[in-house]
Short mmCIF file of C-alpha atoms in Angstrom, two decimals:
data_model
loop_
_atom_site.label_atom_id
_atom_site.label_comp_id
_atom_site.label_asym_id
_atom_site.label_seq_id
_atom_site.Cartn_x
_atom_site.Cartn_y
_atom_site.Cartn_z
CA UNK J 18 118.51 221.69 208.49
CA UNK J 19 116.68 218.62 207.23
CA UNK J 20 119.92 217.20 205.83
CA UNK J 21 121.60 217.50 209.24
CA UNK J 22 118.78 215.63 210.96
CA UNK J 23 118.91 212.89 208.32
CA UNK J 24 122.70 212.65 208.68
CA UNK J 25 122.39 212.30 212.44
CA UNK J 26 119.78 209.56 212.05
CA UNK J 27 122.02 207.67 209.61
CA UNK J 28 125.04 207.96 211.92
CA UNK J 29 123.16 206.63 214.96
CA UNK J 30 121.54 203.82 212.95
CA UNK J 31 124.93 202.82 211.57
CA UNK J 32 126.48 202.92 215.04
CA UNK J 33 123.75 200.67 216.44
CA UNK J 34 124.12 198.22 213.54
CA UNK J 35 127.92 198.17 213.98
CA UNK J 36 127.60 197.40 217.68
CA UNK J 37 124.92 194.78 217.08
CA UNK J 38 126.96 193.03 214.39
CA UNK J 39 130.01 193.15 216.65
CA UNK J 40 128.25 191.40 219.51
CA UNK J 41 126.35 188.88 217.37
CA UNK J 42 129.25 188.25 214.95
CA UNK J 43 126.95 188.61 211.92
CA UNK J 44 129.41 190.63 209.85
CA UNK J 45 128.44 188.97 206.58
CA UNK J 46 124.82 190.03 206.93
CA UNK J 47 125.30 193.55 208.24
CA UNK J 48 128.43 194.75 206.40
CA UNK J 49 126.62 195.62 203.12
CA UNK J 50 123.89 197.42 205.06
CA UNK J 51 126.43 199.40 207.09
CA UNK J 52 128.41 200.23 203.94
CA UNK J 53 125.23 201.40 202.22
CA UNK J 54 124.38 203.67 205.16
CA UNK J 55 127.89 205.15 205.12
CA UNK J 56 127.55 205.75 201.37
CA UNK J 57 124.18 207.40 201.88
CA UNK J 58 125.80 209.63 204.50
CA UNK J 59 128.54 210.48 201.99
CA UNK J 60 125.95 211.51 199.42
CA UNK J 61 124.24 213.77 201.95
CA UNK J 62 127.59 215.33 202.90
CA UNK J 63 128.25 215.93 199.20
CA UNK J 64 124.89 217.61 198.73
CA UNK J 65 125.50 219.79 201.77
CA UNK J 66 128.98 220.68 200.49
CA UNK J 67 127.58 221.66 197.09
CA UNK J 68 125.07 223.92 198.84
CA UNK J 69 128.03 225.66 200.51
CA UNK J 70 129.43 226.54 197.05
CA UNK J 71 132.23 223.94 197.11
CA UNK J 72 131.08 222.05 194.04
CA UNK J 73 134.22 220.01 193.30
CA UNK J 74 134.53 218.53 196.78
CA UNK J 75 130.81 217.77 196.88
CA UNK J 76 130.95 216.09 193.48
CA UNK J 77 133.89 213.94 194.59
CA UNK J 78 132.02 212.90 197.74
CA UNK J 79 128.89 211.99 195.80
CA UNK J 80 130.93 210.18 193.13
CA UNK J 81 132.82 208.03 195.62
CA UNK J 82 129.62 207.18 197.46
CA UNK J 83 127.85 206.18 194.25
CA UNK J 84 130.88 204.10 193.23
CA UNK J 85 130.63 202.27 196.55
CA UNK J 86 126.90 201.63 196.11
CA UNK J 87 127.17 200.49 192.48
CA UNK J 88 130.38 198.43 192.53
CA UNK J 89 131.58 197.58 196.05
CA UNK J 90 128.34 196.49 197.74
CA UNK J 91 127.32 194.06 194.94
CA UNK J 92 130.84 192.63 195.00
CA UNK J 93 130.50 191.96 198.74
CA UNK J 94 127.04 190.46 198.31
CA UNK J 95 127.73 188.12 195.41
CA UNK J 96 131.36 187.03 195.82
#
């Protein structure tokens, strides 16, 4: 139940940041933060999926989210 509450908080925070960046046109500043929050959500979904005995799908979700955090976000920040 705690994972669901955390997921809901991440989704609403991401939605607010998306709307704020849309209206202020600060995409360069907020896009890595939004991408990080989506990746964090993906990790939580993977953990929840593993708890439901679907280990392969959960591992893929966690792996893709970690790939995004490790490789994609630094690429956006520094290039």
